[in-house]
């Protein structure tokens, strides 16, 4: 089985758009304001009101059913509350999928061993670090914009790539 790590924000749920809209409405500008905003966010509330991206949950169920992948969600967190919210959400929707929480200050590639493991992420910075350490980087994108890594626009597209 291939190890497959899936990002949460901007891949499973559309939390990036929802929180960016809130930041714009609140007219937050400085790095410190934005850091405090994420640190104090009520994730229980955010997760309830944020739409799923591209049928992500049913795609992950399809991926699991192939038995080709050992699947974990690998997600950055700003707070304890964010970690609890994400674990509860995944446990509730996908009972055999693990959740690995990564403190914002740490790289994803320094929490798990990327060697020959797949990371699906919408953020190029994470993919570059992953790839540099021998991991397989896959860009999740909502457009078909060209990227130096193989790209997918829906999670179940991963199934036929391996
Ligand atoms: Mg992301």
PDB file of C-alpha atoms and ligand atoms in Angstrom:
ATOM      1  CA  UNK A   1       0.000   0.000   0.000  1.00  0.00           C
ATOM      2  CA  UNK A   2       1.164   3.479  -0.873  1.00  0.00           C
ATOM      3  CA  UNK A   3       1.187   6.106   1.857  1.00  0.00           C
ATOM      4  CA  UNK A   4      -1.129   8.951   0.873  1.00  0.00           C
ATOM      5  CA  UNK A   5      -1.307  12.204   2.830  1.00  0.00           C
ATOM      6  CA  UNK A   6      -4.151  14.604   2.034  1.00  0.00           C
ATOM      7  CA  UNK A   7      -4.217  18.268   3.012  1.00  0.00           C
ATOM      8  CA  UNK A   8      -7.406  19.593   4.666  1.00  0.00           C
ATOM      9  CA  UNK A   9      -7.734  23.356   3.999  1.00  0.00           C
ATOM     10  CA  UNK A  10      -8.360  24.045   0.323  1.00  0.00           C
ATOM     11  CA  UNK A  11      -8.514  20.329  -0.531  1.00  0.00           C
ATOM     12  CA  UNK A  12     -11.172  18.710   1.691  1.00  0.00           C
ATOM     13  CA  UNK A  13     -13.048  21.808   2.872  1.00  0.00           C
ATOM     14  CA  UNK A  14     -13.126  25.289   1.362  1.00  0.00           C
ATOM     15  CA  UNK A  15     -11.846  26.848   4.593  1.00  0.00           C
ATOM     16  CA  UNK A  16      -9.300  29.042   2.796  1.00  0.00           C
ATOM     17  CA  UNK A  17     -12.024  30.974   0.930  1.00  0.00           C
ATOM     18  CA  UNK A  18     -14.316  31.170   3.975  1.00  0.00           C
ATOM     19  CA  UNK A  19     -11.605  32.501   6.300  1.00  0.00           C
ATOM     20  CA  UNK A  20     -10.160  34.894   3.679  1.00  0.00           C
ATOM     21  CA  UNK A  21     -13.672  36.351   3.222  1.00  0.00           C
ATOM     22  CA  UNK A  22     -13.928  36.833   6.995  1.00  0.00           C
ATOM     23  CA  UNK A  23     -10.494  38.514   7.090  1.00  0.00           C
ATOM     24  CA  UNK A  24     -11.559  40.868   4.283  1.00  0.00           C
ATOM     25  CA  UNK A  25     -14.855  41.703   6.029  1.00  0.00           C
ATOM     26  CA  UNK A  26     -13.046  42.405   9.285  1.00  0.00           C
ATOM     27  CA  UNK A  27     -10.510  44.519   7.336  1.00  0.00           C
ATOM     28  CA  UNK A  28      -7.564  42.760   8.965  1.00  0.00           C
ATOM     29  CA  UNK A  29      -4.239  43.643   7.408  1.00  0.00           C
ATOM     30  CA  UNK A  30      -1.147  43.064   9.494  1.00  0.00           C
ATOM     31  CA  UNK A  31       0.481  39.657   9.955  1.00  0.00           C
ATOM     32  CA  UNK A  32      -0.217  39.931  13.666  1.00  0.00           C
ATOM     33  CA  UNK A  33      -3.943  40.635  13.154  1.00  0.00           C
ATOM     34  CA  UNK A  34      -4.226  37.674  10.809  1.00  0.00           C
ATOM     35  CA  UNK A  35      -2.295  35.383  13.165  1.00  0.00           C
ATOM     36  CA  UNK A  36      -4.565  36.380  16.062  1.00  0.00           C
ATOM     37  CA  UNK A  37      -7.632  35.878  13.867  1.00  0.00           C
ATOM     38  CA  UNK A  38      -6.645  32.263  13.075  1.00  0.00           C
ATOM     39  CA  UNK A  39      -5.549  31.619  16.633  1.00  0.00           C
ATOM     40  CA  UNK A  40      -8.930  32.698  18.034  1.00  0.00           C
ATOM     41  CA  UNK A  41     -11.162  31.196  15.358  1.00  0.00           C
ATOM     42  CA  UNK A  42     -14.005  28.929  16.497  1.00  0.00           C
ATOM     43  CA  UNK A  43     -13.327  25.914  14.256  1.00  0.00           C
ATOM     44  CA  UNK A  44     -16.404  24.061  15.365  1.00  0.00           C
ATOM     45  CA  UNK A  45     -18.410  26.883  13.804  1.00  0.00           C
ATOM     46  CA  UNK A  46     -16.153  27.297  10.731  1.00  0.00           C
ATOM     47  CA  UNK A  47     -16.275  23.605   9.837  1.00  0.00           C
ATOM     48  CA  UNK A  48     -20.083  23.542  10.097  1.00  0.00           C
ATOM     49  CA  UNK A  49     -20.518  26.434   7.695  1.00  0.00           C
ATOM     50  CA  UNK A  50     -17.768  25.580   5.174  1.00  0.00           C
ATOM     51  CA  UNK A  51     -18.644  23.635   2.030  1.00  0.00           C
ATOM     52  CA  UNK A  52     -16.865  20.486   0.974  1.00  0.00           C
ATOM     53  CA  UNK A  53     -14.609  20.821  -2.068  1.00  0.00           C
ATOM     54  CA  UNK A  54     -15.346  18.675  -5.139  1.00  0.00           C
ATOM     55  CA  UNK A  55     -17.092  15.843  -3.268  1.00  0.00           C
ATOM     56  CA  UNK A  56     -13.897  15.319  -1.283  1.00  0.00           C
ATOM     57  CA  UNK A  57     -15.402  12.993   1.314  1.00  0.00           C
ATOM     58  CA  UNK A  58     -16.932  10.576  -1.167  1.00  0.00           C
ATOM     59  CA  UNK A  59     -13.699  10.699  -3.218  1.00  0.00           C
ATOM     60  CA  UNK A  60     -11.691   9.673  -0.125  1.00  0.00           C
ATOM     61  CA  UNK A  61     -14.137   6.810   0.486  1.00  0.00           C
ATOM     62  CA  UNK A  62     -13.527   5.670  -3.116  1.00  0.00           C
ATOM     63  CA  UNK A  63      -9.757   5.920  -2.589  1.00  0.00           C
ATOM     64  CA  UNK A  64     -10.001   3.828   0.603  1.00  0.00           C
ATOM     65  CA  UNK A  65     -12.103   1.191  -1.156  1.00  0.00           C
ATOM     66  CA  UNK A  66      -9.308   0.469  -3.661  1.00  0.00           C
ATOM     67  CA  UNK A  67      -7.041  -0.759  -0.808  1.00  0.00           C
ATOM     68  CA  UNK A  68      -4.126   0.750  -2.728  1.00  0.00           C
ATOM     69  CA  UNK A  69      -3.466   3.546  -0.270  1.00  0.00           C
ATOM     70  CA  UNK A  70      -2.896   4.068   3.434  1.00  0.00           C
ATOM     71  CA  UNK A  71      -4.669   7.410   3.871  1.00  0.00           C
ATOM     72  CA  UNK A  72      -4.032  10.113   6.460  1.00  0.00           C
ATOM     73  CA  UNK A  73      -5.080  13.740   6.551  1.00  0.00           C
ATOM     74  CA  UNK A  74      -1.999  15.936   7.103  1.00  0.00           C
ATOM     75  CA  UNK A  75      -3.012  19.432   8.123  1.00  0.00           C
ATOM     76  CA  UNK A  76      -1.459  22.580   9.559  1.00  0.00           C
ATOM     77  CA  UNK A  77      -3.133  24.022  12.647  1.00  0.00           C
ATOM     78  CA  UNK A  78      -2.970  27.411  14.381  1.00  0.00           C
ATOM     79  CA  UNK A  79      -4.642  26.349  17.620  1.00  0.00           C
ATOM     80  CA  UNK A  80      -5.725  23.442  19.817  1.00  0.00           C
ATOM     81  CA  UNK A  81      -9.343  24.252  18.953  1.00  0.00           C
ATOM     82  CA  UNK A  82      -8.596  23.901  15.221  1.00  0.00           C
ATOM     83  CA  UNK A  83      -7.024  20.474  15.813  1.00  0.00           C
ATOM     84  CA  UNK A  84     -10.025  19.237  17.790  1.00  0.00           C
ATOM     85  CA  UNK A  85     -12.476  20.530  15.159  1.00  0.00           C
ATOM     86  CA  UNK A  86     -10.640  18.837  12.285  1.00  0.00           C
ATOM     87  CA  UNK A  87     -10.220  15.503  14.118  1.00  0.00           C
ATOM     88  CA  UNK A  88     -13.914  15.444  15.045  1.00  0.00           C
ATOM     89  CA  UNK A  89     -14.932  16.244  11.483  1.00  0.00           C
ATOM     90  CA  UNK A  90     -12.775  13.509   9.898  1.00  0.00           C
ATOM     91  CA  UNK A  91     -13.642  10.898  12.562  1.00  0.00           C
ATOM     92  CA  UNK A  92     -17.278  11.587  11.947  1.00  0.00           C
ATOM     93  CA  UNK A  93     -17.120  11.376   8.141  1.00  0.00           C
ATOM     94  CA  UNK A  94     -14.283   8.898   7.485  1.00  0.00           C
ATOM     95  CA  UNK A  95     -13.784   6.421  10.259  1.00  0.00           C
ATOM     96  CA  UNK A  96     -10.625   4.661   8.983  1.00  0.00           C
ATOM     97  CA  UNK A  97      -8.700   7.802   8.075  1.00  0.00           C
ATOM     98  CA  UNK A  98      -6.083   9.137  10.499  1.00  0.00           C
ATOM     99  CA  UNK A  99      -5.503  12.817  11.161  1.00  0.00           C
ATOM    100  CA  UNK A 100      -1.996  14.172  11.675  1.00  0.00           C
ATOM    101  CA  UNK A 101      -1.887  17.699  13.076  1.00  0.00           C
ATOM    102  CA  UNK A 102       1.092  19.880  12.183  1.00  0.00           C
ATOM    103  CA  UNK A 103       1.786  23.033  14.226  1.00  0.00           C
ATOM    104  CA  UNK A 104       1.903  26.019  11.854  1.00  0.00           C
ATOM    105  CA  UNK A 105       5.615  26.603  12.579  1.00  0.00           C
ATOM    106  CA  UNK A 106       6.650  23.072  11.507  1.00  0.00           C
ATOM    107  CA  UNK A 107       6.912  21.709   7.953  1.00  0.00           C
ATOM    108  CA  UNK A 108       4.688  18.807   6.929  1.00  0.00           C
ATOM    109  CA  UNK A 109       7.774  16.983   5.615  1.00  0.00           C
ATOM    110  CA  UNK A 110       9.324  17.139   9.116  1.00  0.00           C
ATOM    111  CA  UNK A 111       6.368  15.442  10.853  1.00  0.00           C
ATOM    112  CA  UNK A 112       6.107  12.346   8.658  1.00  0.00           C
ATOM    113  CA  UNK A 113       8.659  10.705   6.383  1.00  0.00           C
ATOM    114  CA  UNK A 114       7.955  11.875   2.821  1.00  0.00           C
ATOM    115  CA  UNK A 115      10.134   9.218   1.150  1.00  0.00           C
ATOM    116  CA  UNK A 116       8.005   7.575  -1.580  1.00  0.00           C
ATOM    117  CA  UNK A 117       4.831   8.876   0.060  1.00  0.00           C
ATOM    118  CA  UNK A 118       2.254  10.996  -1.776  1.00  0.00           C
ATOM    119  CA  UNK A 119       1.165  14.446  -0.591  1.00  0.00           C
ATOM    120  CA  UNK A 120      -1.887  16.066  -2.186  1.00  0.00           C
ATOM    121  CA  UNK A 121      -1.848  19.763  -1.287  1.00  0.00           C
ATOM    122  CA  UNK A 122      -3.056  23.055  -2.758  1.00  0.00           C
ATOM    123  CA  UNK A 123      -0.044  24.978  -1.436  1.00  0.00           C
ATOM    124  CA  UNK A 124       3.073  24.882  -3.585  1.00  0.00           C
ATOM    125  CA  UNK A 125       5.374  25.641  -0.635  1.00  0.00           C
ATOM    126  CA  UNK A 126       4.400  22.387   1.096  1.00  0.00           C
ATOM    127  CA  UNK A 127       4.828  20.437  -2.153  1.00  0.00           C
ATOM    128  CA  UNK A 128       8.319  21.843  -2.809  1.00  0.00           C
ATOM    129  CA  UNK A 129       9.527  20.855   0.668  1.00  0.00           C
ATOM    130  CA  UNK A 130       7.905  17.430   0.286  1.00  0.00           C
ATOM    131  CA  UNK A 131       9.442  16.800  -3.118  1.00  0.00           C
ATOM    132  CA  UNK A 132      12.896  17.939  -1.954  1.00  0.00           C
ATOM    133  CA  UNK A 133      12.826  15.226   0.689  1.00  0.00           C
ATOM    134  CA  UNK A 134      12.003  12.440  -1.752  1.00  0.00           C
ATOM    135  CA  UNK A 135       8.221  12.601  -1.571  1.00  0.00           C
ATOM    136  CA  UNK A 136       5.724  12.489  -4.423  1.00  0.00           C
ATOM    137  CA  UNK A 137       4.031  15.884  -4.754  1.00  0.00           C
ATOM    138  CA  UNK A 138       0.567  16.228  -6.295  1.00  0.00           C
ATOM    139  CA  UNK A 139      -0.998  19.668  -6.702  1.00  0.00           C
ATOM    140  CA  UNK A 140      -4.690  20.014  -5.907  1.00  0.00           C
ATOM    141  CA  UNK A 141      -6.067  22.857  -7.938  1.00  0.00           C
ATOM    142  CA  UNK A 142      -9.486  24.177  -8.850  1.00  0.00           C
ATOM    143  CA  UNK A 143      -8.256  25.304 -12.239  1.00  0.00           C
ATOM    144  CA  UNK A 144      -6.169  23.461 -14.802  1.00  0.00           C
ATOM    145  CA  UNK A 145      -3.351  25.943 -14.387  1.00  0.00           C
ATOM    146  CA  UNK A 146       0.016  24.504 -15.348  1.00  0.00           C
ATOM    147  CA  UNK A 147       2.224  23.405 -12.462  1.00  0.00           C
ATOM    148  CA  UNK A 148       5.584  21.671 -12.136  1.00  0.00           C
ATOM    149  CA  UNK A 149       3.895  18.784 -10.296  1.00  0.00           C
ATOM    150  CA  UNK A 150       1.146  16.513 -11.594  1.00  0.00           C
ATOM    151  CA  UNK A 151      -2.188  18.215 -10.838  1.00  0.00           C
ATOM    152  CA  UNK A 152      -5.633  16.971  -9.973  1.00  0.00           C
ATOM    153  CA  UNK A 153      -8.905  18.888  -9.671  1.00  0.00           C
ATOM    154  CA  UNK A 154     -10.786  16.112  -7.828  1.00  0.00           C
ATOM    155  CA  UNK A 155      -9.345  13.731  -5.234  1.00  0.00           C
ATOM    156  CA  UNK A 156     -10.466  10.464  -6.842  1.00  0.00           C
ATOM    157  CA  UNK A 157      -8.231  11.219  -9.831  1.00  0.00           C
ATOM    158  CA  UNK A 158      -5.362   9.951  -7.663  1.00  0.00           C
ATOM    159  CA  UNK A 159      -6.616   6.361  -7.982  1.00  0.00           C
ATOM    160  CA  UNK A 160      -5.536   5.860 -11.583  1.00  0.00           C
ATOM    161  CA  UNK A 161      -2.191   7.627 -11.126  1.00  0.00           C
ATOM    162  CA  UNK A 162      -0.662   4.833  -8.998  1.00  0.00           C
TER     163      UNK A 162
HETATM  164 MG1  LIG B   1      -4.150  23.690   1.943  1.00  0.00          MG
END
